[in-house]
Amino acid sequence: MSEASRELIAAILRSIAAREPVALVTVLQSPPNLTKARGRHAVIWLDRPPLGELGLGDWEHQALTDAQKVLAGRQHHVLRYLTPNGVLELFVEVQHRRPHLIIVGAGHVAQPLARIGGLCDFYVTVLDDRPQFARLDRFPTADQVLAAPLQETMRRWAQEGRLDQDTYIVLVTRGHQHDVDCLLEILDQPVAYIGMIGSQRRVRAVFQLLSEERGIPTEKFDRVHAPIGLDIGARTPAEIAVSIMAEIIRVFRGSGSGASLSDQRRPHRSPRGVSASGAI
């Protein structure tokens, strides 16, 4: 392996460790006037110049610009150009990062949720403004436990661009006002998931109040999962955590109805054993 290749790989690994969006661009096919470009690589980011040159001459800028758009979309993609001298083809390999679960509030639900999140291979951060609750010994499997002001921290992370499409936020603080304060800081952030604990009646009242007093369009709250979790009849903190994580996984995977899988094989029956079609 050449020194240049080692440098590219090291840059990718550093970015993955830092949870930065990063991709490797490879020239798969090049026209006759660019034969030396075939097999060349470059590492790209969204916020800095690339590392490495593809050797594409006048096509270099456009190819790297398009590759950054692919990176922003987070899916591998093949870029294909028909140049005056032939076909130019590049593969943009997006390096996936661990999804980041941020649990705001370090109470009873947060503890099992942090454990389950870690088991599901999420990078787990727990945040609470009470040092006696935000302790590593209470969250031994979490990757990060922070004792810091809730609203200010969420605001700072939003300003620093740390809340991205791989971020899943669960608001389970000790008081609903804290949940709402944090929600207002992240409502417009491009995160994958926002969940907030609360009853149907309470959540509806809060959203109505925010719409009336702050002029926030009601459709903005459609992205908020509140009440939080899937309906599995959860009662205990551990059961509620399972319900929340099940909903997060459903969003993460982009599929699934949340219904019992065995329901798919059972015929629909009326209470007296009559099928939906009317036949006994």
Backbone as a ProteinNet text record, in pm:
[ID]
protein_1_A
[PRIMARY]
MSEASRELIAAILRSIAAREPVALVTVLQSPPNLTKARGRHAVIWLDRPPLGELGLGDWEHQALTDAQKVLAGRQHHVLRYLTPNGVLELFVEVQHRRPHLIIVGAGHVAQPLARIGGLCDFYVTVLDDRPQFARLDRFPTADQVLAAPLQETMRRWAQEGRLDQDTYIVLVTRGHQHDVDCLLEILDQPVAYIGMIGSQRRVRAVFQLLSEERGIPTEKFDRVHAPIGLDIGARTPAEIAVSIMAEIIRVFRGSGSGASLSDQRRPHRSPRGVSASGAI
[TERTIARY]
83.8	0	87.7	53	133.9	110.7	201.4	187.2	61.6	30.2	-90.9	-216.8	-220.4	-337.5	-352	-240.9	-245.6	-298.6	-258.9	-305	-455.5	-506.7	-650.9	-728.4	-681.2	-749.6	-746.4	-632.9	-622.3	-719.7	-733.7	-826.9	-970.2	-1004.6	-1140.7	-1166.3	-1070.3	-1088.4	-1101.3	-1023.6	-1034.5	-1173.1	-1223.4	-1354.7	-1466	-1454.7	-1554.6	-1554.4	-1435.2	-1425.6	-1484.8	-1470.7	-1524	-1669.3	-1727.7	-1865.8	-1887	-1785.8	-1798.8	-1845.8	-1935.2	-1973.6	-1852.6	-1823.7	-1705.6	-1733.1	-1668.7	-1687.5	-1557.8	-1542	-1427	-1475.8	-1411.1	-1447.4	-1341.9	-1387.4	-1296.5	-1334.1	-1234.2	-1258.4	-1265.9	-1384.9	-1404.5	-1370.3	-1407.4	-1386.3	-1354.3	-1260.3	-1222.9	-1203.1	-1225.5	-1205.6	-1057	-1024.2	-882.1	-791.3	-840.5	-753.3	-728.3	-798.3	-780.4	-749.3	-677.3	-653.5	-580.9	-496.3	-422	-511.8	-632.3	-722.6	-786.6	-796.3	-865.9	-800.7	-886	-837.2	-790	-791.2	-746.8	-857.9	-817.3	-912.6	-899.3	-1008.3	-1005.8	-1103.3	-1071	-1161.8	-1229.7	-1360.4	-1434.1	-1513.6	-1535	-1618.1	-1717.1	-1807	-1904	-1852.9	-1751.8	-1713	-1565.8	-1496.6	-1353.4	-1308.2	-1192.9	-1143.1	-1114.3	-1118.1	-1091.8	-945.6	-921.1	-786.2	-758.5	-655.3	-624.6	-680.9	-622.3	-668.3	-709.3	-816.3	-866.3	-799.1	-735.5	-668.5	-764.3	-875.9	-980.1	-976	-873.5	-860.8	-980.8	-1040.5	-1152.7	-1276.5	-1281.4	-1397	-1382.2	-1266.7	-1240.1	-1339.5	-1358	-1442.4	-1586.8	-1639.9	-1779.2	-1797	-1702.3	-1713.7	-1712.6	-1623.2	-1615.4	-1736.7	-1787.1	-1908.6	-2026.9	-2040.1	-2149.7	-2130.4	-2006.6	-1979.1	-2020	-2000.4	-2043.3	-2194.9	-2266.5	-2412.8	-2452.8	-2379.8	-2406.1	-2380.6	-2271.6	-2238.9	-2349.6	-2401.3	-2509.5	-2632.7	-2653.7	-2768.3	-2746.1	-2620.4	-2583.4	-2597.9	-2612.2	-2624.6	-2516.3	-2456.4	-2357.5	-2419.8	-2335.4	-2390.5	-2278.2	-2315.2	-2223.1	-2254.3	-2153.9	-2168.4	-2118.8	-2195.1	-2159.7	-2171.2	-2065.8	-2063.1	-2026.3	-2091.6	-2056.3	-1974.9	-1843.4	-1754.7	-1734.7	-1679.4	-1654.1	-1562.4	-1484.4	-1389.9	-1433.4	-1546.4	-1591.7	-1656.2	-1681.1	-1753	-1656.5	-1700.6	-1629.2	-1722.2	-1672.1	-1757.4	-1683.6	-1754.2	-1695.3	-1789.7	-1731.5	-1811	-1788	-1898.5	-1890.8	-1934.4	-1840.3	-1866.5	-1880.1	-2004.8	-2031.2	-1999.3	-1920.1	-1882.7	-1989	-2054.4	-2164	-2111.3	-2183.1	-2148.1	-2250.3	-2208.9	-2306.6	-2413	-2537.9	-2640.7	-2620.7	-2655.8	-2631.1	-2763.2	-2776.7	-2895.5	-2862.9	-2933.1	-2915.7	-3037.3	-3013.5	-3121.3	-3110.3	-3209	-3208.2	-3292.8	-3224.9	-3291.2	-3233.8	-3194.2	-3125.3	-3206.7	-3336.2	-3424.8	-3444.8	-3560.7	-3586.6	-3594.5	-3653.9	-3665.8	-3531.3	-3451.8	-3323.5	-3229	-3230.8	-3135.4	-3155.3	-3274	-3289.5	-3277.1	-3318.4	-3309.2	-3162.6	-3077	-2934.4	-2876.6	-2916.9	-2866.1	-2913.9	-3041.6	-3096.7	-3035.8	-3019.7	-2959.3	-2819.5	-2741.6	-2607.5	-2608.7	-2701.6	-2713.7	-2748.4	-2823.1	-2861.1	-2753.8	-2636.8	-2519.6	-2536.8	-2615.1	-2619.9	-2508.7	-2453.4	-2364.4	-2456	-2442.6	-2541.1	-2481.4	-2551	-2516.5	-2633	-2603	-2704.5	-2671.3	-2771.9	-2752.8	-2852.7	-2803.5	-2892	-2821.7	-2898.1	-2836.2	-2816.6	-2847.1	-2829.2	-2711.1	-2599.3	-2480.2	-2506.8	-2596.3	-2623.5	-2695.3	-2755.1	-2821.2	-2732.6	-2662.2	-2575.7	-2441.1	-2441.6	-2319.5	-2291	-2163.9	-2124	-2166.7	-2167	-2204.7	-2354.2	-2433.6	-2575.7	-2597.7	-2501.3	-2512.8	-2382	-2349.7	-2218.6	-2201.2	-2309.4	-2295.7	-2303	-2332.1	-2340.9	-2201.4	-2194.2	-2065.9	-2027.2	-2128	-2101.7	-2212.1	-2174.1	-2271.2	-2230.9	-2319.7	-2285.6	-2377	-2317.5	-2393.6	-2378.3	-2481.1	-2473	-2614.4	-2627.4	-2760.6	-2827.2	-2954.2	-3021.7	-3041.4	-3116.1	-3152.6	-3028.7	-2937.6	-2817.7	-2731.7	-2723.7	-2643.6	-2704.6	-2835.8	-2900.7	-2884.3	-2893.6	-2875.7	-2734.1	-2635.9	-2496.5	-2469.1	-2520.5	-2499.7	-2564.6	-2681.2	-2748.3	-2663.2	-2609.8	-2527.6	-2397.9	-2346.2	-2221.5	-2244	-2368.3	-2398	-2382	-2391.6	-2372.5	-2500.4	-2611.5	-2738.9	-2770.7	-2743.5	-2755.1	-2852.4	-2846.5	-2942.3	-2919.5	-2810	-2784.8	-2813.6	-2881.7	-2907.2	-3052.4	-3067.9	-3200.8	-3210.3	-3306.3	-3314.8	-3441.1	-3422.7	-3534.6	-3539.8	-3651.8	-3669.2	-3749.8	-3679.6	-3744.2	-3689.7	-3702	-3648	-3742.5	-3705.6	-3784.2	-3910.9	-3917.7	-4033.5	-4068.5	-4198.4	-4239.4	-4187.5	-4171.5	-4121.8	-3981.1	-3899.4	-3763.4	-3769.4	-3861.7	-3877.1	-3911.8	-4006.8	-4051.1	-3938.5	-3865.5	-3753.4	-3651.4	-3620.1	-3524.3	-3585.1	-3712.9	-3778.9	-3769.8	-3789.3	-3784.4	-3645	-3541.7	-3405.1	-3374.5	-3446.7	-3410.3	-3517.1	-3628.4	-3741.9	-3706.5	-3617.3	-3581	-3450.7	-3396.4	-3269.7	-3294.5	-3196.8	-3216.8	-3192.6	-3244.5	-3221.3	-3318.9	-3282.7	-3365.8	-3489.8	-3479.8	-3589.8	-3592.1	-3712.1	-3734.9	-3851.3	-3828.5	-3935.9	-3948.8	-4071.1	-4094.1	-4200.4	-4170.2	-4262.3	-4379.1	-4493.8	-4610.9	-4737.6	-4847.5	-4975.3	-5032.3	-5127.7	-5192.6	-5247.5	-5319.1	-5383.2	-5279.1	-5174	-5071.2	-4996.3	-4961.2	-4886.8	-4970.7	-5096.4	-5184.9	-5195	-5207.9	-5220.8	-5092.7	-4977.8	-4849.4	-4832.1	-4861.5	-4845	-4940.8	-5060.6	-5158.2	-5110.9	-5058.1	-5008.3	-4890.9	-4799.5	-4683.4	-4726.1	-4826.2	-4875.2	-4937.2	-5014.7	-5086.1	-4992.8	-4903.7	-4820.7	-4694.6	-4640.9	-4514.8	-4532.9	-4654.6	-4681.8	-4615.2	-4588	-4525	-4633.2	-4615.7	-4717.7	-4737.1	-4861.3	-4890.1	-4826.6	-4811.4	-4753.6	-4608	-4542.7	-4404.3	-4394.3	-4502.6	-4499.7	-4527	-4560.3	-4587.9	-4465.5	-4347	-4224.8	-4188	-4256.5	-4225.1	-4303.8	-4233.3	-4298.5	-4340.6	-4463.6	-4516.3	-4667.9	-4719.6	-4648.6	-4546.4	-4445	-4331.3	-4350.5	-4293.8	-4290.5	-4402.8	-4387	-4492.8	-4590.1	-4713.4	-4817.9	-4805.3	-4736.8	-4725.6	-4777.4	-4849.5	-4903	-4796.8	-4688.6	-4576.9	-4620.3	-4569.8	-4601.6	-4476	-4385.2	-4266.1	-4163.5	-4064.2	-3959.4	-3890.2	-3863.4	-3795.7	-3887	-4014.5	-4107.6	-4123.2	-4127.7	-4137.3	-4011.6	-3896.8	-3772	-3775.2	-3828.2	-3841	-3932.8	-4041.5	-4137	-4070.3	-3991.3	-3922.6	-3819.6	-3741.2	-3634.7	-3693.9	-3806.6	-3872	-3913.5	-3964.1	-4003.3	-3881.5	-3773.1	-3650.6	-3597	-3597.3	-3548	-3635.8	-3763.1	-3854.1	-3818.3	-3788.2	-3747.4	-3610.4	-3519.9	-3382.7	-3382.7	-3462.6	-3467.2	-3556.5	-3644.1	-3732.2	-3836.5	-3870.2	-3971.7	-4034.2	-4132.9	-4199	-4324.6	-4429.4	-4556.8	-4570	-4489.6	-4505.3	-4606.8	-4672.8	-4772.1	-4703.9	-4776	-4722.9	-4706.7	-4590.9	-4564.7	-4660.3	-4701.1	-4788.6	-4928.9	-4965.6	-5098.3	-5113.6	-5000	-5006.7	-5055	-5041.8	-5084	-5221.9	-5276.9	-5407.1	-5518	-5622.3	-5735.6	-5812.6	-5874.1	-5956.5	-6089.2	-6119.9	-6242.5	-6327.9	-6457.4	-6549.1	-6549.3	-6604	-6605.1	-6669.5	-6761.5	-6829.9	-6769.1	-6647.2	-6580.1	-6620.9	-6685.1	-6723.8	-6616.3	-6568.7	-6462.2	-6511.5	-6417.7	-6452.6	-6539.6	-6527.8	-6606.1	-6750.2	-6776.8	-6911.8	-6925	-6826.2	-6834.3	-6797.6	-6864	-6836.5	-6724.6
-119.8	0	125.3	219.7	340.9	432.4	525.4	622.1	706	740.8	820.1	743.9	613.1	532.7	524.7	505.2	500.1	631.4	741.5	872.7	887.6	838.8	847	762.7	641.1	552.1	609.8	664.9	724.4	840.3	921	1034.6	985.7	879.8	825	772.8	698.3	641.8	751.4	857.2	968.7	1032	1049.2	1111.7	1021.7	892	799.5	805.6	807.3	813.7	942.8	1050.9	1181.1	1200.1	1097.8	1100.7	1213.6	1235.6	1335	1266.4	1331.8	1275.1	1270.5	1153.6	1137.7	1029.6	1043	944.3	927.6	809.6	780.1	778.1	858	864.9	788.7	698.8	616.7	629.1	649	654.3	511.3	471.9	336	324.9	427.6	424.8	564.8	575.5	708.3	702.1	814	818.1	810.9	787.1	768.7	883.6	1004.3	1117.5	1129.3	1044.1	1048.6	909.3	829.7	690.7	679.9	775.8	769.7	791.8	842.1	868.4	740.7	638.6	515.7	455.8	427.9	368.5	469.6	596.4	697.4	726.1	774.4	797.6	940.4	983.2	1107.4	1091.2	1153.1	1155.4	1290.8	1289.7	1416.6	1432.6	1558.8	1596.4	1701.7	1741.3	1844.3	1984.5	1994.9	2126.6	2159.1	2085.2	2114.9	2063.7	2108.7	2061.1	1911.4	1846.2	1701.9	1670.4	1545.3	1494.5	1399.5	1429.1	1347.3	1409.4	1372.4	1422.7	1305.8	1327.2	1222.2	1226.4	1336.8	1348.8	1360.3	1432.3	1442.5	1572	1653.1	1776.7	1867.7	1907.7	2001.5	1941.5	1809.5	1743.5	1728.6	1759.2	1736	1811.8	1940.2	2022.1	1971.8	1947.5	1902.9	1767.5	1677	1543.5	1550.2	1631.9	1641.7	1713.9	1813.4	1882.1	1786.3	1705.6	1607.9	1501.4	1464.2	1363.8	1415.2	1543.3	1601	1595.4	1613.1	1601.7	1458.5	1363.1	1223	1199.6	1254.1	1239.7	1298.6	1413.4	1476.2	1386.9	1309.6	1219.5	1088.7	1060.5	946.7	810	803.2	674.3	659.6	539.7	515	547	588.5	622.4	618.9	580.1	583.8	707.5	791.6	910.5	875.5	910	874.1	998.4	1026.4	1143	1096.7	1157.1	1130.3	1249.4	1233.7	1341.9	1334	1437.6	1433.5	1318.4	1266.8	1158.9	1020.8	1014.8	885.3	894.8	778.1	771.6	787.9	867	883.1	834.4	744.6	685.3	683.5	724.5	729.2	663.1	601.4	543.7	625	672.3	748.3	655.2	615.7	521.3	599.5	616.1	691.1	602.9	656.4	581.5	604	496.6	510.3	524	604.3	627.2	559.5	533.2	481.6	587.3	547.9	646	693.4	817.4	880.4	898.7	832.3	846.5	942.3	1055.4	1153.3	1145.6	1109.1	1100.3	1222.2	1309.1	1431.6	1404.7	1393.3	1352.5	1219.1	1210.9	1090.4	1018.5	1012.9	951	802.8	752.7	607.9	548.3	619	566.1	571.4	673.2	690.6	574.3	519	411.9	287.4	228.4	113.3	152.6	273.9	316.4	325.5	374.7	382.6	242.9	149.6	12.1	-49	-33.4	-91.3	-23.4	108.4	180.5	130.7	104.7	52.3	-86.8	-170.4	-305	-299.9	-196.7	-180.8	-107.1	-89.8	-30.9	117.6	186.3	332	389.2	501.7	578.5	656	631.7	683.7	796.6	910.6	1023.2	1050.3	1064.9	1099.5	1238.1	1323.9	1462.8	1495.8	1552.8	1601	1714.7	1807.2	1920.1	1891.8	1769.7	1732.5	1635.3	1681.2	1594.1	1464.6	1468.3	1346.6	1240.7	1280.2	1185.1	1151.2	1250.3	1227.7	1173.4	1046.2	982.1	856.1	831.6	713.6	583.5	580.6	456	426.4	527.1	503.2	463.4	497.4	466.2	401.6	284	223.9	186.4	169.7	130.2	248.9	368.1	485.9	527.7	583.9	631.6	765.1	842.4	976.7	1013.6	1061.6	1108.4	1249.2	1344.5	1484.2	1547.9	1622	1704.9	1848.9	1900.9	2034.8	2089.5	2222.2	2280.6	2224.2	2190	2119.3	2207.9	2315.4	2399.1	2461.1	2511.7	2575.6	2475.5	2352.9	2250.7	2212.5	2195.7	2162.2	2275.2	2398.8	2513.9	2517.6	2491.7	2493.5	2382.3	2264	2153.3	2184	2250	2286.7	2388	2486.8	2588.8	2530.1	2427.9	2365.7	2261	2239.5	2143	1998.1	1972.6	1836.1	1753.9	1818.5	1747.1	1724.5	1602.3	1577.9	1463.7	1414.1	1311.6	1176.2	1162	1037.6	1052.6	1159.6	1188.5	1158	1089.3	1052.5	1109.2	1196.8	1266.5	1225.2	1188.6	1150.8	1248.4	1316.8	1414.4	1350.6	1316.2	1252.8	1317.7	1448.9	1520.6	1507.7	1569.9	1558.3	1644.1	1734.8	1823.6	1857.1	1868	1889.7	2021.9	2122.8	2251.5	2237.7	2152.9	2129.4	2060.8	1964.8	1897.4	1999.6	2087.7	2186.9	2284.4	2329	2421.2	2359.1	2233	2164.5	2142.2	2109.9	2087.2	2210	2326.8	2449.9	2474	2422.3	2440.1	2347.8	2235	2132.8	2110.6	2180.1	2153.1	2169.8	2263.7	2288.7	2220.4	2139.3	2072.6	1949.6	1915.9	1805.5	1668.5	1645.8	1518.2	1412.7	1286.5	1177.3	1155.2	1186.9	1151.2	1246.5	1293.2	1367.7	1300.8	1254.8	1195.1	1268.4	1289.1	1360.9	1287.3	1263.5	1190.2	1279.8	1217.2	1293.2	1224.8	1250.2	1190.5	1258.2	1194.2	1252.3	1391.6	1400.3	1527.7	1635.4	1599.2	1697	1743.4	1650	1684.9	1776	1739.1	1820.8	1963.6	1975	2107.7	2189	2123.7	2194.2	2244.5	2160.2	2200.6	2315	2308	2415.3	2546.4	2537.3	2657.2	2718.7	2635.8	2685.9	2748.1	2691.5	2748.2	2884.8	2896.5	3021.6	3130.6	3094.8	3197.3	3230.7	3131.6	3154.7	3154.6	3129.8	3133.1	3021.5	2910.1	2796.4	2720.1	2701.3	2627.7	2487.2	2445.7	2316.2	2199.6	2215	2104	2078.1	2176.9	2155.2	2046.9	2030.5	1932	1790.4	1779.3	1645.4	1554.8	1613.5	1532.1	1485.9	1539.2	1504	1379.6	1279.2	1156.8	1177.5	1222	1249.4	1227.7	1145.5	1064.8	973.4	943.7	872.8	720.4	650.9	504.8	438.2	307.2	227.9	180.6	158	114.6	-35.2	-70.7	-211.9	-231.9	-131.8	-142.1	-127.5	-57.1	-43.2	32.1	-15.3	50.4	83.7	-10.9	12.4	92.9	153.3	225.6	139.9	13.6	-73.4	-100.2	-122.3	-147	-22.4	93.3	218.9	237.6	201.3	212.5	121.4	0.7	-91	-29.7	28	91	205.1	286.5	399.3	348.6	250.8	202	132.2	64.7	0	105.3	217.8	323.8	383.9	400.8	455.7	361.5	233	136.1	140.1	154.8	163.1	283.9	397.2	516.1	493.9	435.7	412.3	322.1	216.8	122.9	170.9	265.8	319.1	220.5	124.6	26.4	-31.2	-115.3	-178.5	-104.1	-180.7	-119.5	-105	-179	-179.3	-281.9	-350.3	-451.2	-584.3	-673.6	-806.9	-882.3	-943.8	-1014.6	-1132.4	-1195.5	-1311.9	-1274.4	-1146.1	-1103.5	-1123.7	-1125	-1135.8	-1272.5	-1373.9	-1507.5	-1545	-1462.6	-1495	-1435.3	-1515.3	-1459	-1363	-1266.4	-1172.2	-1239	-1246	-1311.3	-1215.2	-1234.1	-1157.7	-1221.1	-1156.4	-1212.7	-1350.1	-1385.1	-1514.6	-1617.1	-1589.1	-1687.1	-1679.9	-1569.4	-1552.5	-1471.8	-1516.6	-1447.1	-1315.7	-1231.3	-1098.6	-1107.5	-1216.7	-1229.4	-1273.7	-1314.4	-1358	-1508.6	-1585	-1730.4	-1781.2	-1888.9	-1945.5	-2048.8
0	0	0	-84.8	-95.2	24.1	40.8	150.1	132.2	5.8	-21.1	19.4	-10.1	26.8	177.9	246.6	393.6	451.4	388.2	435.9	416.9	303.4	278.4	379.5	402	496.4	637.4	675.9	809.4	825.1	719.3	724.8	740.1	667.4	678.6	819.6	873	1007.6	1112.8	1097.1	1193.2	1186	1064.7	1049.2	1102.4	1079.4	1132.8	1285.1	1343.3	1489.4	1543.7	1466.2	1509	1464.2	1401	1352.2	1250.7	1165.5	1059.3	931.2	854.6	724.8	631.7	576.3	492.8	388.2	271.5	164.8	88.1	30	-55.9	-200.5	-285.1	-426.4	-506.7	-592.9	-674	-821.8	-906.6	-1051	-1103.8	-1150.5	-1201.1	-1348.9	-1423.3	-1568.3	-1616	-1708.1	-1757.4	-1908.2	-1975.9	-2121	-2156.4	-2284.4	-2325.2	-2285.6	-2284.4	-2250	-2099.5	-2020.4	-1875.3	-1818.6	-1893.6	-1852.5	-1718.3	-1687.6	-1561	-1439	-1466	-1353.2	-1300.5	-1382.3	-1341.6	-1217.1	-1117	-992.7	-889.6	-922.4	-826.5	-725.6	-608.2	-498.7	-445.1	-380.6	-302.9	-188.1	-77.4	37.8	41.2	59.5	59.4	188.7	224.7	338.3	290.2	378.2	341.8	370.4	455.5	505.5	487.1	398.8	380.6	244	199	69.1	71.6	-43.7	-49	-22	12.2	28.4	-87.8	-165.9	-283.1	-410.1	-522.4	-652.5	-739.9	-816.2	-903.5	-1041.2	-1072.6	-1202.1	-1318.4	-1294.9	-1397.6	-1476	-1455	-1532.2	-1513.8	-1625.4	-1621.5	-1553.1	-1539.7	-1478.6	-1327.8	-1275.5	-1132.8	-1044.2	-1070	-982.4	-983.4	-1102.9	-1109.6	-1041.6	-1064.4	-1005	-852.7	-798.1	-652.2	-593.8	-667.6	-622.4	-619.7	-723.9	-727.9	-620.4	-594.7	-490.9	-353.2	-330	-201.8	-187.6	-296.4	-291.2	-256.5	-310.8	-277.3	-128.9	-79.2	63	149.5	109.7	186.8	190.4	84	79.7	151.8	193.7	279.1	212.6	82.5	15.2	-90.6	-98.6	-203.9	-340.7	-432.4	-564.4	-669.2	-790.4	-902.9	-986.8	-1006.7	-1091.5	-1231.2	-1330.3	-1467.8	-1556.6	-1631	-1719.9	-1861	-1957.4	-2097.3	-2147.1	-2149.4	-2190.6	-2343	-2404.3	-2550.1	-2590.8	-2496	-2529.2	-2479.6	-2413.4	-2365.1	-2227	-2168.9	-2041.7	-1924.3	-1827.7	-1701.8	-1590.4	-1507	-1404.1	-1271	-1165.6	-1031.3	-932	-831.4	-723.7	-597.5	-538.8	-414	-301.2	-219.3	-110.1	20.5	63.8	186.4	306.8	397.3	517.1	624.6	660.9	757	899.3	975.1	1114.5	1205.4	1327.7	1423.9	1447	1449.5	1484.3	1627.6	1651.4	1781.1	1855.4	1966.9	2052.2	2165.6	2167.6	2275.6	2366.5	2490.2	2589	2679.8	2671.1	2752.2	2875.6	2989.1	3112.4	3155.9	3281.5	3329.3	3436.6	3416.4	3515	3492.4	3539.7	3540.5	3400.1	3306.3	3170.5	3099.5	3129.3	3060.2	3085.4	3205.8	3237.6	3149.9	3145.1	3053.6	2907.6	2872.8	2733.2	2688.8	2775.6	2741.7	2720.2	2803.9	2787.7	2656.3	2627.4	2504.3	2381.4	2389.7	2277.8	2247.7	2353.4	2333.9	2272.3	2317.3	2260	2111.5	2072.1	1930.7	1851	1911.2	1846.8	1816.7	1897.4	1889.4	1978.1	1935.2	2022.2	2116.7	2245.8	2341.3	2425.2	2423.1	2509.4	2603.7	2730.8	2830.4	2884.4	2884.6	2929.7	3038.9	3147	3253.3	3325.4	3378.3	3447.8	3596.3	3637.9	3778.4	3789.9	3844.1	3852.7	3928.9	4024.9	4102.1	4019.5	3907.3	3817.8	3697.6	3645.4	3528.1	3574.1	3609.5	3659.8	3580	3556.8	3479	3546.3	3679.8	3746.9	3731.9	3697.1	3670.4	3523.8	3439.2	3295.2	3246.9	3298.2	3267.4	3120.8	3046	2905.2	2810	2861.4	2774.9	2728.6	2610	2558.3	2619.3	2661.2	2711.1	2810	2926.3	3025.2	3065.6	3043.1	3064.6	3167.6	3259.7	3352.8	3306.7	3243.2	3184.2	3167.7	3156	3135.8	3010.5	3022.4	2913.7	2790.2	2807.8	2693.3	2628.2	2711	2656.4	2579.3	2630	2562.2	2427.7	2426.7	2300.9	2199.5	2248.6	2159.4	2102.4	2187.2	2142	2041	2069	1975.5	1840.2	1845.5	1719.9	1643.4	1715.5	1649.8	1594.4	1658.6	1614.6	1505.7	1468.8	1363.3	1406.5	1537	1586.9	1582.1	1549.6	1542.5	1395.1	1346.7	1203.3	1174.9	1052.7	1009.9	1075.1	1148	1220.2	1369.6	1405.6	1546.1	1583.5	1694.2	1746.1	1888	1911	2039.5	2113.8	2238.7	2325	2442.3	2457.2	2564.3	2677	2782.9	2899.2	3026.5	3033.4	3149.3	3268.4	3378.4	3500.8	3497.6	3404.3	3398.1	3253.5	3229.5	3091.1	3035.4	3120.7	3071.8	3016.8	3081.3	3030.1	2893.7	2879.3	2749.8	2641.3	2674.1	2575.8	2542.1	2643.7	2619.5	2522.9	2544.2	2455.8	2317.6	2315.3	2187	2097.7	2156.5	2077.3	2018.5	2083.4	2032.9	1915	1906.9	1806.8	1701.1	1714.1	1625.7	1478.1	1447.2	1306.9	1266.1	1353	1322.5	1233.9	1148.6	1052.9	1115.5	1234.9	1303.1	1250.7	1273.7	1223.1	1307.3	1435.2	1525.9	1644.2	1676.6	1800.7	1871.5	1991.6	2071.5	2203.4	2247.5	2374	2454.1	2578.8	2663.8	2706	2732.6	2773.8	2726.8	2795.7	2758.4	2633.8	2569.8	2452.1	2485.1	2597	2632.3	2660	2732	2766.5	2641.2	2558.1	2436.4	2346.7	2329.8	2245.4	2300.3	2432.2	2494.4	2476.1	2489.1	2474.2	2331.5	2235.6	2095.9	2060.7	2112.1	2085.4	2146.8	2267.5	2336	2260.1	2215.1	2140.7	2007.9	1946.4	1820.3	1842.8	1950.1	1977	2028.4	2118.7	2182.7	2104.4	2033.4	1960.4	1809.4	1765.4	1621.9	1544.1	1609.2	1540.1	1463.9	1333.1	1256.4	1314	1326.2	1388.8	1312.6	1179.9	1103.3	1140.1	1201.2	1243.8	1350.6	1426.6	1534.7	1484.6	1357	1302.1	1309.9	1306.5	1308.7	1449.4	1548.9	1688	1728	1775.2	1820.5	1966.4	1982.8	2115.8	2113.5	2201.1	2300.9	2234.6	2306.8	2249.9	2254.9	2155.6	2158.8	2082.5	2062.4	1999.9	2107.4	2066.3	2159.7	2184.5	2293.4	2332	2474.8	2523.7	2659.3	2767.2	2736.8	2831.5	2956.8	3071.9	3198.4	3279.9	3291.1	3373.1	3293.2	3361.8	3288.3	3182.7	3215.8	3118.7	2998.9	3024	2913.7	2827.1	2891.8	2814.9	2729.5	2784.9	2708.7	2585.9	2602.1	2488.2	2382.4	2427.4	2335.6	2257.3	2326.8	2261.9	2161.4	2204.4	2115.5	1994.4	2012	1897.6	1794.3	1843.5	1751.1	1681	1755.2	1695.9	1588.1	1616.1	1517.1	1392.1	1411.5	1296.7	1209.2	1271.4	1195.8	1132.4	1208.5	1161.1	1037.9	1042.4	930.1	816.6	846.3	741.9	695.5	778.9	740.4	866.1	845.7	959.3	998.4	1032.9	1071	1222	1296.3	1441.3	1487.5	1393.2	1429.2	1457.8	1525.5	1551.8	1420.8	1401.2	1275.6	1256.7	1365.6	1353.1	1306.9	1321.3	1273.4	1123.8	1052.2	906.5	859.5	943.1	898.7	951.3	1041.8	1097.9	1012.4	981.4	907.3	997.1	934.3	1010.2	1044.4	1171.3	1215.1	1295.8	1284.7	1367.9	1505.8	1606.7	1742.1	1749.2	1657.7	1666	1570.3	1520.7	1436.4	1292.2	1249.6	1110.8	1041.4	927	857	803.2	762.8	712.5	587.9	512	389.2	417.6	541.5	576.2	582.6	527.8	530.8	668.8	714.2	844.7	833.8
[MASK]
++++++++++++++++++++++++++++++++++++++++++++++++++++++++++++++++++++++++++++++++++++++++++++++++++++++++++++++++++++++++++++++++++++++++++++++++++++++++++++++++++++++++++++++++++++++++++++++++++++++++++++++++++++++++++++++++++++++++++++++++++++++++++++++++++++++++++++++++++++++++

